[in-house]
PDB file of C-alpha atoms in Angstrom:
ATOM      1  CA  UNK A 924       7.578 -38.646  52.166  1.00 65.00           C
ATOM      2  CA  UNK A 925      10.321 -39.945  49.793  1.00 72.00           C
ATOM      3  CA  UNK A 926       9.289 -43.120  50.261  1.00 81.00           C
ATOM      4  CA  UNK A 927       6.184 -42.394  49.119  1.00 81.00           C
ATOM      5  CA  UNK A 928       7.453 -40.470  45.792  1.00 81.00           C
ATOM      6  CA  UNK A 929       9.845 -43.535  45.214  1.00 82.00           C
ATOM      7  CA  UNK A 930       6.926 -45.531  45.299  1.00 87.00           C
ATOM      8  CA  UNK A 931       5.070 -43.984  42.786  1.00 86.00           C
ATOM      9  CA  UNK A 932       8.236 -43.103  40.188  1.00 86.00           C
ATOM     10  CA  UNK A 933       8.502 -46.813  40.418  1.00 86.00           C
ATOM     11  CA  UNK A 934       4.432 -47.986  39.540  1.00 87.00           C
ATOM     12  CA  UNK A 935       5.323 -45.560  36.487  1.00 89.00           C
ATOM     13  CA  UNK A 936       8.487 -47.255  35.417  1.00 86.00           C
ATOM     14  CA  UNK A 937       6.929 -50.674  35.844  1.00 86.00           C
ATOM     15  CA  UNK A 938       4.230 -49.537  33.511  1.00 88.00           C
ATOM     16  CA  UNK A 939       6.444 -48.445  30.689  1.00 90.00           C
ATOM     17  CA  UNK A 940       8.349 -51.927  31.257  1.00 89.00           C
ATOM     18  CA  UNK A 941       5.193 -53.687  30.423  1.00 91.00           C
ATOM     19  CA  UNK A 942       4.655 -51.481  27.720  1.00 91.00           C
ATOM     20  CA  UNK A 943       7.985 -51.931  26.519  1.00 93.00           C
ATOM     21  CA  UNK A 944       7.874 -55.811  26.927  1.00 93.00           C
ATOM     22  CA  UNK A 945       5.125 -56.371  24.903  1.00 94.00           C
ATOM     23  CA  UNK A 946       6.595 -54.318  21.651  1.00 94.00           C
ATOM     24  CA  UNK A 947       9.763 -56.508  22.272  1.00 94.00           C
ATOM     25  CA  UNK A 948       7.237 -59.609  21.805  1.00 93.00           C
ATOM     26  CA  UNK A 949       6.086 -58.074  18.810  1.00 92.00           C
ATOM     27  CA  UNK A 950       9.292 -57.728  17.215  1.00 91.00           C
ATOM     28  CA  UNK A 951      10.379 -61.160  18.278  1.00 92.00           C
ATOM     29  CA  UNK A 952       6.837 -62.990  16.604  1.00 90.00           C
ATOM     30  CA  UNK A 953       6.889 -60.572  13.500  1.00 90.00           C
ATOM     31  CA  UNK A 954      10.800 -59.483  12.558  1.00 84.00           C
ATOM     32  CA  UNK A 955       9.754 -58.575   9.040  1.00 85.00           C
ATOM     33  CA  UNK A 956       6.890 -56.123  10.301  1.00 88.00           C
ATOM     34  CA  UNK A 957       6.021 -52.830   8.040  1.00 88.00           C
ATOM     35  CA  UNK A 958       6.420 -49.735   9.566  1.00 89.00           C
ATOM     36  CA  UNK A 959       2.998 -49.148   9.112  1.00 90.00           C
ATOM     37  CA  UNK A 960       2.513 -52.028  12.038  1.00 93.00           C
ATOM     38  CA  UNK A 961       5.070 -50.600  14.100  1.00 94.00           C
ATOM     39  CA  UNK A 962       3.360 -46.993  14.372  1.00 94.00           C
ATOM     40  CA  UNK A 963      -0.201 -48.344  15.093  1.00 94.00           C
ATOM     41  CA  UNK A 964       1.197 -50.997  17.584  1.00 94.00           C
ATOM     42  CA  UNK A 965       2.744 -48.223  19.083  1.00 96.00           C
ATOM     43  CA  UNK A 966       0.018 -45.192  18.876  1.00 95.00           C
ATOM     44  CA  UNK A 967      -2.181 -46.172  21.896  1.00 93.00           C
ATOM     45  CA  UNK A 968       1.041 -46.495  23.863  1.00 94.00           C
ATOM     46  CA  UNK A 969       2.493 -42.745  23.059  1.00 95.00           C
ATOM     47  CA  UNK A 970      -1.172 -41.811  23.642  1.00 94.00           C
ATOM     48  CA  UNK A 971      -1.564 -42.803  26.837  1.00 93.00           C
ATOM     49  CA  UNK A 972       2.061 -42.326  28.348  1.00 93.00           C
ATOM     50  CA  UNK A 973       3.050 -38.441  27.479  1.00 91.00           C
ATOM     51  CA  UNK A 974       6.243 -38.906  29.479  1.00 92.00           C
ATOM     52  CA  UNK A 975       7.712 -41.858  26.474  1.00 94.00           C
ATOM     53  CA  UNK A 976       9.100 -39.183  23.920  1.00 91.00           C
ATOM     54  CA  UNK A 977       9.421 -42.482  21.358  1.00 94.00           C
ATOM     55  CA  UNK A 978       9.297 -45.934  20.549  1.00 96.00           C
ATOM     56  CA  UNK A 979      11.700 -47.317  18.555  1.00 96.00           C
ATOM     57  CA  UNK A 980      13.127 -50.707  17.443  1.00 96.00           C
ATOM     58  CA  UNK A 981      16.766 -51.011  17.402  1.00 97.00           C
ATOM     59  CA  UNK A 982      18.550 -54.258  15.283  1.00 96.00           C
ATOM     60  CA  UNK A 983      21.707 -55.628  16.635  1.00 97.00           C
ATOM     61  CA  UNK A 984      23.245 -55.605  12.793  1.00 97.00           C
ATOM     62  CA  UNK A 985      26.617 -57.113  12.172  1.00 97.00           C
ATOM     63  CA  UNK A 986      28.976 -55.156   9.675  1.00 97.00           C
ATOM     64  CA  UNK A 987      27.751 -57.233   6.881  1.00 97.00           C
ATOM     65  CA  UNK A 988      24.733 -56.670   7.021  1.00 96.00           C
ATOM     66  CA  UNK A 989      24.532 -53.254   6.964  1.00 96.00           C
ATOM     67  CA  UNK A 990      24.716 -52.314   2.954  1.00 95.00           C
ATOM     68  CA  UNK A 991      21.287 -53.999   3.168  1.00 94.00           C
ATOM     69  CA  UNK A 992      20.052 -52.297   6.217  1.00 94.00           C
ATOM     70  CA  UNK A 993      20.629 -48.426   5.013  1.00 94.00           C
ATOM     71  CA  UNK A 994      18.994 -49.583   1.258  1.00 91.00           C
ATOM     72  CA  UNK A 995      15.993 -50.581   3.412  1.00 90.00           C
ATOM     73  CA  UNK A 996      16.122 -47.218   5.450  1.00 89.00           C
ATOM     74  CA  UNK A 997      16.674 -45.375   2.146  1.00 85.00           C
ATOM     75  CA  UNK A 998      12.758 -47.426   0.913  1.00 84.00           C
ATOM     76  CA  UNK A 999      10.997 -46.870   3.863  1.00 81.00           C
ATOM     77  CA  UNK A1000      12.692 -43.187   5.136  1.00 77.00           C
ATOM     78  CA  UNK A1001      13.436 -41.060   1.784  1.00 69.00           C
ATOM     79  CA  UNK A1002      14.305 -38.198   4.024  1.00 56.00           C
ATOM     80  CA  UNK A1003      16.803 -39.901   6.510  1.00 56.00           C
ATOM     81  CA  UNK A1004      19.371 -40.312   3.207  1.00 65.00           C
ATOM     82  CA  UNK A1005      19.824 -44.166   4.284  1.00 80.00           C
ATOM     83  CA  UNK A1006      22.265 -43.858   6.329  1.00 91.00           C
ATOM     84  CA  UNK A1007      23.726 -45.569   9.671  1.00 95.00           C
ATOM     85  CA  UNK A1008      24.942 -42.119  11.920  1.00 95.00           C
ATOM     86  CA  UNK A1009      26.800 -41.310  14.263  1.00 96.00           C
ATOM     87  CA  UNK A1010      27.844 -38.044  16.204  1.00 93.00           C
ATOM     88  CA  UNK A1011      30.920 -36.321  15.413  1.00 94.00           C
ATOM     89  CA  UNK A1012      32.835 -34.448  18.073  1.00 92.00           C
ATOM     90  CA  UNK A1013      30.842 -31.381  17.446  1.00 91.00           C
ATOM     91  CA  UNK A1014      27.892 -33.096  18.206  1.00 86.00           C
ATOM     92  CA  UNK A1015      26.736 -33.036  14.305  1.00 91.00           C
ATOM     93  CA  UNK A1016      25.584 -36.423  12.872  1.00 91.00           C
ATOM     94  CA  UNK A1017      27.847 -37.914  10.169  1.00 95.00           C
ATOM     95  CA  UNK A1018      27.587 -41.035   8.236  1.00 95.00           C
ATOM     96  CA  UNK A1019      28.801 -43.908  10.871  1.00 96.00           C
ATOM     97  CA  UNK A1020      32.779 -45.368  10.530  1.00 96.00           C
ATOM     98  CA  UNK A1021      32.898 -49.068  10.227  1.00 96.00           C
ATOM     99  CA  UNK A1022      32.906 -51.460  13.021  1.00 96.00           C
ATOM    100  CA  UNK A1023      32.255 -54.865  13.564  1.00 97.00           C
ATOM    101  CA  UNK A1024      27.877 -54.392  15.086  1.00 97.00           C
ATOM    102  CA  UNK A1025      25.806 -51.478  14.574  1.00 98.00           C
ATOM    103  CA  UNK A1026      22.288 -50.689  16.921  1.00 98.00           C
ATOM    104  CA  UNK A1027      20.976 -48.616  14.568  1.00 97.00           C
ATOM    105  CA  UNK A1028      17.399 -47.116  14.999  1.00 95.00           C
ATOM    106  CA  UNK A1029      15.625 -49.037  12.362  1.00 94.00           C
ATOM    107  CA  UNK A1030      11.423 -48.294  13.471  1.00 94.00           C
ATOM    108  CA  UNK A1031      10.623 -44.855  15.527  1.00 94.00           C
ATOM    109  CA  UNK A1032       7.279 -43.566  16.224  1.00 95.00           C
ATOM    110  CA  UNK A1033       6.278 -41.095  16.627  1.00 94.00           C
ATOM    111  CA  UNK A1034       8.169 -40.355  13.440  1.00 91.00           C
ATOM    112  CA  UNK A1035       7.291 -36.386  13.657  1.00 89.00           C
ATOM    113  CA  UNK A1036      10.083 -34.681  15.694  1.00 84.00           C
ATOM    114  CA  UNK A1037      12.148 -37.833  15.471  1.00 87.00           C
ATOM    115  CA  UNK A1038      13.893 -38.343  11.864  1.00 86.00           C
ATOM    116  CA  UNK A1039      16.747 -36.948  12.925  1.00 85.00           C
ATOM    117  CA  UNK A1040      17.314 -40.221  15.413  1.00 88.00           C
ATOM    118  CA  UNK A1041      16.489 -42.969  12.158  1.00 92.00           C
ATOM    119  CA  UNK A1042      19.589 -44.905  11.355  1.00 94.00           C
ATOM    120  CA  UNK A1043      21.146 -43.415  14.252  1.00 95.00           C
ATOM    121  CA  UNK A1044      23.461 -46.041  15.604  1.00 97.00           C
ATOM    122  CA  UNK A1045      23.039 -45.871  19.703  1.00 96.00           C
ATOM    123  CA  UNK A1046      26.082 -48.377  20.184  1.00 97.00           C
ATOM    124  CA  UNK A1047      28.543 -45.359  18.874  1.00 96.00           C
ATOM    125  CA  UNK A1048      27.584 -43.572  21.906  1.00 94.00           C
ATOM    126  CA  UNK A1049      29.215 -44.590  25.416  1.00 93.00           C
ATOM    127  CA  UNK A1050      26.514 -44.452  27.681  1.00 92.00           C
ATOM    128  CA  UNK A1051      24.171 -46.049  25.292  1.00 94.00           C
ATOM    129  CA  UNK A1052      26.699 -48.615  24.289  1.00 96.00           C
ATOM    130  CA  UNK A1053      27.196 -49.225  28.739  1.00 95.00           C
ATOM    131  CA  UNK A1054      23.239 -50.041  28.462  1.00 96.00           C
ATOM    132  CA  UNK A1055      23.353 -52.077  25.345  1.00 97.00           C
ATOM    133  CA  UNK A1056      26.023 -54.522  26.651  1.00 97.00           C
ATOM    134  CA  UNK A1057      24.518 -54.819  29.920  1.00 96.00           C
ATOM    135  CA  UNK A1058      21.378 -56.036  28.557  1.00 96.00           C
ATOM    136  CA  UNK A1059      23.187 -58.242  26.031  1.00 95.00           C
ATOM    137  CA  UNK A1060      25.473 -59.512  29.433  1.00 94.00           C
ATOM    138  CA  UNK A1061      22.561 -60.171  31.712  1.00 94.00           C
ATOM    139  CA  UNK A1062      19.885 -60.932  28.684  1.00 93.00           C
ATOM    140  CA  UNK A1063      17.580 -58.449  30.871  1.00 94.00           C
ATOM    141  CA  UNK A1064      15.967 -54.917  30.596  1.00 94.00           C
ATOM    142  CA  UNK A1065      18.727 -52.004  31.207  1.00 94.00           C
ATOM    143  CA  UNK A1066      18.649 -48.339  30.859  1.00 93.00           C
ATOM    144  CA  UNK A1067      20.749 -45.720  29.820  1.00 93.00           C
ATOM    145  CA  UNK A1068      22.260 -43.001  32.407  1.00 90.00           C
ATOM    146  CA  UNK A1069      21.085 -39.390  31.826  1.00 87.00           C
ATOM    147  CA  UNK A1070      21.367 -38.213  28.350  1.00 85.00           C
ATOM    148  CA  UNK A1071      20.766 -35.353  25.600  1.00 77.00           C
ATOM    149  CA  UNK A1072      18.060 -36.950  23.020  1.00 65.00           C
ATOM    150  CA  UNK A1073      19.341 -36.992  19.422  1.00 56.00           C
ATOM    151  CA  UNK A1074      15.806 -35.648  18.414  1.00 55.00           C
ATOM    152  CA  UNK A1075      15.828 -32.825  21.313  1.00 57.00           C
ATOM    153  CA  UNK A1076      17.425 -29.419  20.397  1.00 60.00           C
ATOM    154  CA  UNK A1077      16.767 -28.137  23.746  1.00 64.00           C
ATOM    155  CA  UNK A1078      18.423 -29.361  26.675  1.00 69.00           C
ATOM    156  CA  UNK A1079      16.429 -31.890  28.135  1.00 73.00           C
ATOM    157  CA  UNK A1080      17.164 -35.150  30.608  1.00 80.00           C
ATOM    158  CA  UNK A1081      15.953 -38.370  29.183  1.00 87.00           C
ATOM    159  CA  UNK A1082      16.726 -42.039  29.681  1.00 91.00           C
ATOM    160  CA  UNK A1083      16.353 -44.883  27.360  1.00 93.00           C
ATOM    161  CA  UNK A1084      15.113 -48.271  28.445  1.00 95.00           C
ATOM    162  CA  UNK A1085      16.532 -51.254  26.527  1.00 96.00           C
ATOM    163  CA  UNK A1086      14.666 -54.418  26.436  1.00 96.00           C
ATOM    164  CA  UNK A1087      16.652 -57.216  24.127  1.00 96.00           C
ATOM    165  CA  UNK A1088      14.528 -59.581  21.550  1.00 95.00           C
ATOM    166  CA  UNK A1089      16.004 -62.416  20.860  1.00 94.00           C
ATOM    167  CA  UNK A1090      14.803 -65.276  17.864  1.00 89.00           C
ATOM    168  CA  UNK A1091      14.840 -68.772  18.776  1.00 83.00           C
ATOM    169  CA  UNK A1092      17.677 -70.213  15.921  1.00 75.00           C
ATOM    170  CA  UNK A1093      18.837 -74.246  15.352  1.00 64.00           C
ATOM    171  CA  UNK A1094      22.245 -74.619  15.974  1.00 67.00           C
ATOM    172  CA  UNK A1095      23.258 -77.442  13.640  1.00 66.00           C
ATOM    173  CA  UNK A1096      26.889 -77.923  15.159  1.00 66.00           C
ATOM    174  CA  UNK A1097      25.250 -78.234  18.350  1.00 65.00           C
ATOM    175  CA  UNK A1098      22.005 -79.991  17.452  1.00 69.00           C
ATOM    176  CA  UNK A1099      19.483 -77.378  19.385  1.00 74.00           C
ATOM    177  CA  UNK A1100      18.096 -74.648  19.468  1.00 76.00           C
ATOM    178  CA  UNK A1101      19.715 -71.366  20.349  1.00 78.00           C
ATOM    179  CA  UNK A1102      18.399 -67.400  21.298  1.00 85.00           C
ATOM    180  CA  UNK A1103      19.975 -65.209  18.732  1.00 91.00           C
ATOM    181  CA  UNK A1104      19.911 -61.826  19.687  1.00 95.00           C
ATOM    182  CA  UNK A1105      18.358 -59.721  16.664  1.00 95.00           C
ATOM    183  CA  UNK A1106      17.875 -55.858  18.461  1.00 96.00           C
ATOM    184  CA  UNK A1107      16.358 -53.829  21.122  1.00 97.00           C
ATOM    185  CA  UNK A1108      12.911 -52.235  21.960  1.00 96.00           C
ATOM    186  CA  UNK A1109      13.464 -48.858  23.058  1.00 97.00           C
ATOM    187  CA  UNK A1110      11.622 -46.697  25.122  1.00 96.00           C
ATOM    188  CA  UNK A1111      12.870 -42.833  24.888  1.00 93.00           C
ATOM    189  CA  UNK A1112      11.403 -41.193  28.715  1.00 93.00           C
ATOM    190  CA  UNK A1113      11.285 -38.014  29.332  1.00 89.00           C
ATOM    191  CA  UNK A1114      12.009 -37.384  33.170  1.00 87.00           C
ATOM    192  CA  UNK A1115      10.386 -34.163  33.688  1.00 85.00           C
ATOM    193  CA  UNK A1116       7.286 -35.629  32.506  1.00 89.00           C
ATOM    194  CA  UNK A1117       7.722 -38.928  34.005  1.00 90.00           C
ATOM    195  CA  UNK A1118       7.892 -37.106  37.733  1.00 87.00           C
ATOM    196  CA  UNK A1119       5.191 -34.326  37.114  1.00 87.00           C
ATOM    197  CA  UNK A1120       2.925 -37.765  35.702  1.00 89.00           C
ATOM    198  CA  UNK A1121       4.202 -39.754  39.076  1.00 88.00           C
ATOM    199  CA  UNK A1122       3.797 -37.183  41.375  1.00 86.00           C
ATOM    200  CA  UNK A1123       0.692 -35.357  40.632  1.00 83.00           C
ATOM    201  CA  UNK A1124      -1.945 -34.321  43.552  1.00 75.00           C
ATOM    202  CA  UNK A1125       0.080 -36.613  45.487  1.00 76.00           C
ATOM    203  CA  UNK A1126       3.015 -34.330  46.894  1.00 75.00           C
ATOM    204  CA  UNK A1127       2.047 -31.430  49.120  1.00 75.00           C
ATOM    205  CA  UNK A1128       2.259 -27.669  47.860  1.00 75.00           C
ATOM    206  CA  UNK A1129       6.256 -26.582  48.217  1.00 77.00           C
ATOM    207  CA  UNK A1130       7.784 -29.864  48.984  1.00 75.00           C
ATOM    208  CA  UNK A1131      11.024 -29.697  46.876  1.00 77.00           C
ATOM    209  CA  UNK A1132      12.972 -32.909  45.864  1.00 75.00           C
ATOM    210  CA  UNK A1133      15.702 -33.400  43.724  1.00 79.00           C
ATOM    211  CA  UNK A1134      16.385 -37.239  41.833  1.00 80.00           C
ATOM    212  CA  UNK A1135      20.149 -38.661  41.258  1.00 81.00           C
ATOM    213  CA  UNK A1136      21.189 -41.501  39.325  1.00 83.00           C
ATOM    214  CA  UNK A1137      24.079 -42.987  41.487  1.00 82.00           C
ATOM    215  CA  UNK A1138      25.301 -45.312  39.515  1.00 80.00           C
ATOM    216  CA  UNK A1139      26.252 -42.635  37.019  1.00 79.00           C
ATOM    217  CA  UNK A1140      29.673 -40.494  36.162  1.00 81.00           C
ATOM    218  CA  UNK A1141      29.244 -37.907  38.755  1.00 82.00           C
ATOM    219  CA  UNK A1142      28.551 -35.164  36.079  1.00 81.00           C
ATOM    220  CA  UNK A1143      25.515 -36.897  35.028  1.00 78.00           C
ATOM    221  CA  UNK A1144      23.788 -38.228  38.003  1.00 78.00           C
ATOM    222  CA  UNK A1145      21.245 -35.466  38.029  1.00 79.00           C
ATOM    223  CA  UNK A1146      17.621 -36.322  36.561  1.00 77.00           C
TER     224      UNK A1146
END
């Protein structure tokens, strides 16, 4: 029944939000983490959950601080140039135009098939952006309507699930202590792989369904 598929697309979601919560603890305990921690934090997770495409750590950077970000991009990513991107309106990724914040992708794994997305700032993009500030709004896990990955060539539906980390900071005019928000654990999911992982041996041979997102522009509701 669909009741019964909903049911199991959701036990899948809530597993990746688990999964997804505890990187965004990581990030919060260790901010100054190596890359090297990132991808073996993140290895048994990828192993385990075919339908996450990538995990990635996204810092909510201010314009100022962003000179410092790409030279740290340019140490740890030779091959990504050290650059904060955006997309262009041929769909081509340029060096990003300045503007007040930046949600770059600063940690991906796996980082095979996915240097393309490093530095890639997700706030440039619309839909991303309509995720980002929900979760920054509602300090709360959000995700993204359908989208084209950065890293896929192919046409392919995927979502990204935001979950905000935050750094406990003293306010000194205010004499306490205050949640800064520092960036965003990101899980890539890939939706055909998500529903054949769901739904396997538990839909009956030639049942056809079809998913929507209804909260989305009409010509992207389709997963």
């Amino acid at each position: 029944s669909g009741e019964k598929i909903a049911r199991l697309l959701d036990h899948r979601l809530v597993a990746h939000q688990e999964a997804l919560s505890s990187l965004r603890r990581l990030v919060e305990v260790t901010p100054s983490m190596t890359y090297r921690q990132f991808e073996y934090f993140t290895r048994i997770t990828l192993q385990d959950n075919r339908d996450i495409f990538a995990l990635s750590f996204n810092p909510y950077l201010k314009h100022s601080q962003r000179a410092f970000f790409e030279q740290s991009l340019l140490q740890k990513y030779k091959a990504s140039g050290g650059s904060i991107t955006e997309r262009n309106q041929e769909k081509k990724l340029v060096t990003a135009a300045e503007r007040p914040y930046y949600v770059p992708v600063g940690y991906i794994a796996p980082l095979n098939g996915n240097q393309a997305a490093v530095g890639y700032d997700i706030y440039s993009d619309p839909v991303r952006r309509s995720a980002i500030e929900q979760a920054m709004n509602f300090m709360k896990p959000a995700v993204t309507e359908p989208i084209q990955l950065v890293q896929e060539q192919q046409k392919r539906v995927g979502v990204l699930v935001l979950h905000p980390a935050y750094q406990e900071q003293h306010d000194p005019l205010f004499g306490k202590t205050v949640s800064q928000l520092t960036g965003f654990a990101v899980a890539v999911i890939k939706i055909d792989d998500l529903v054949r992982i769901a739904t396997r041996d538990q839909v009956p041979a030639g049942l056809v369904f079809r998913m929507r997102d209804l909260q989305a522009e009409p010509d992207r509701q389709l997963l």
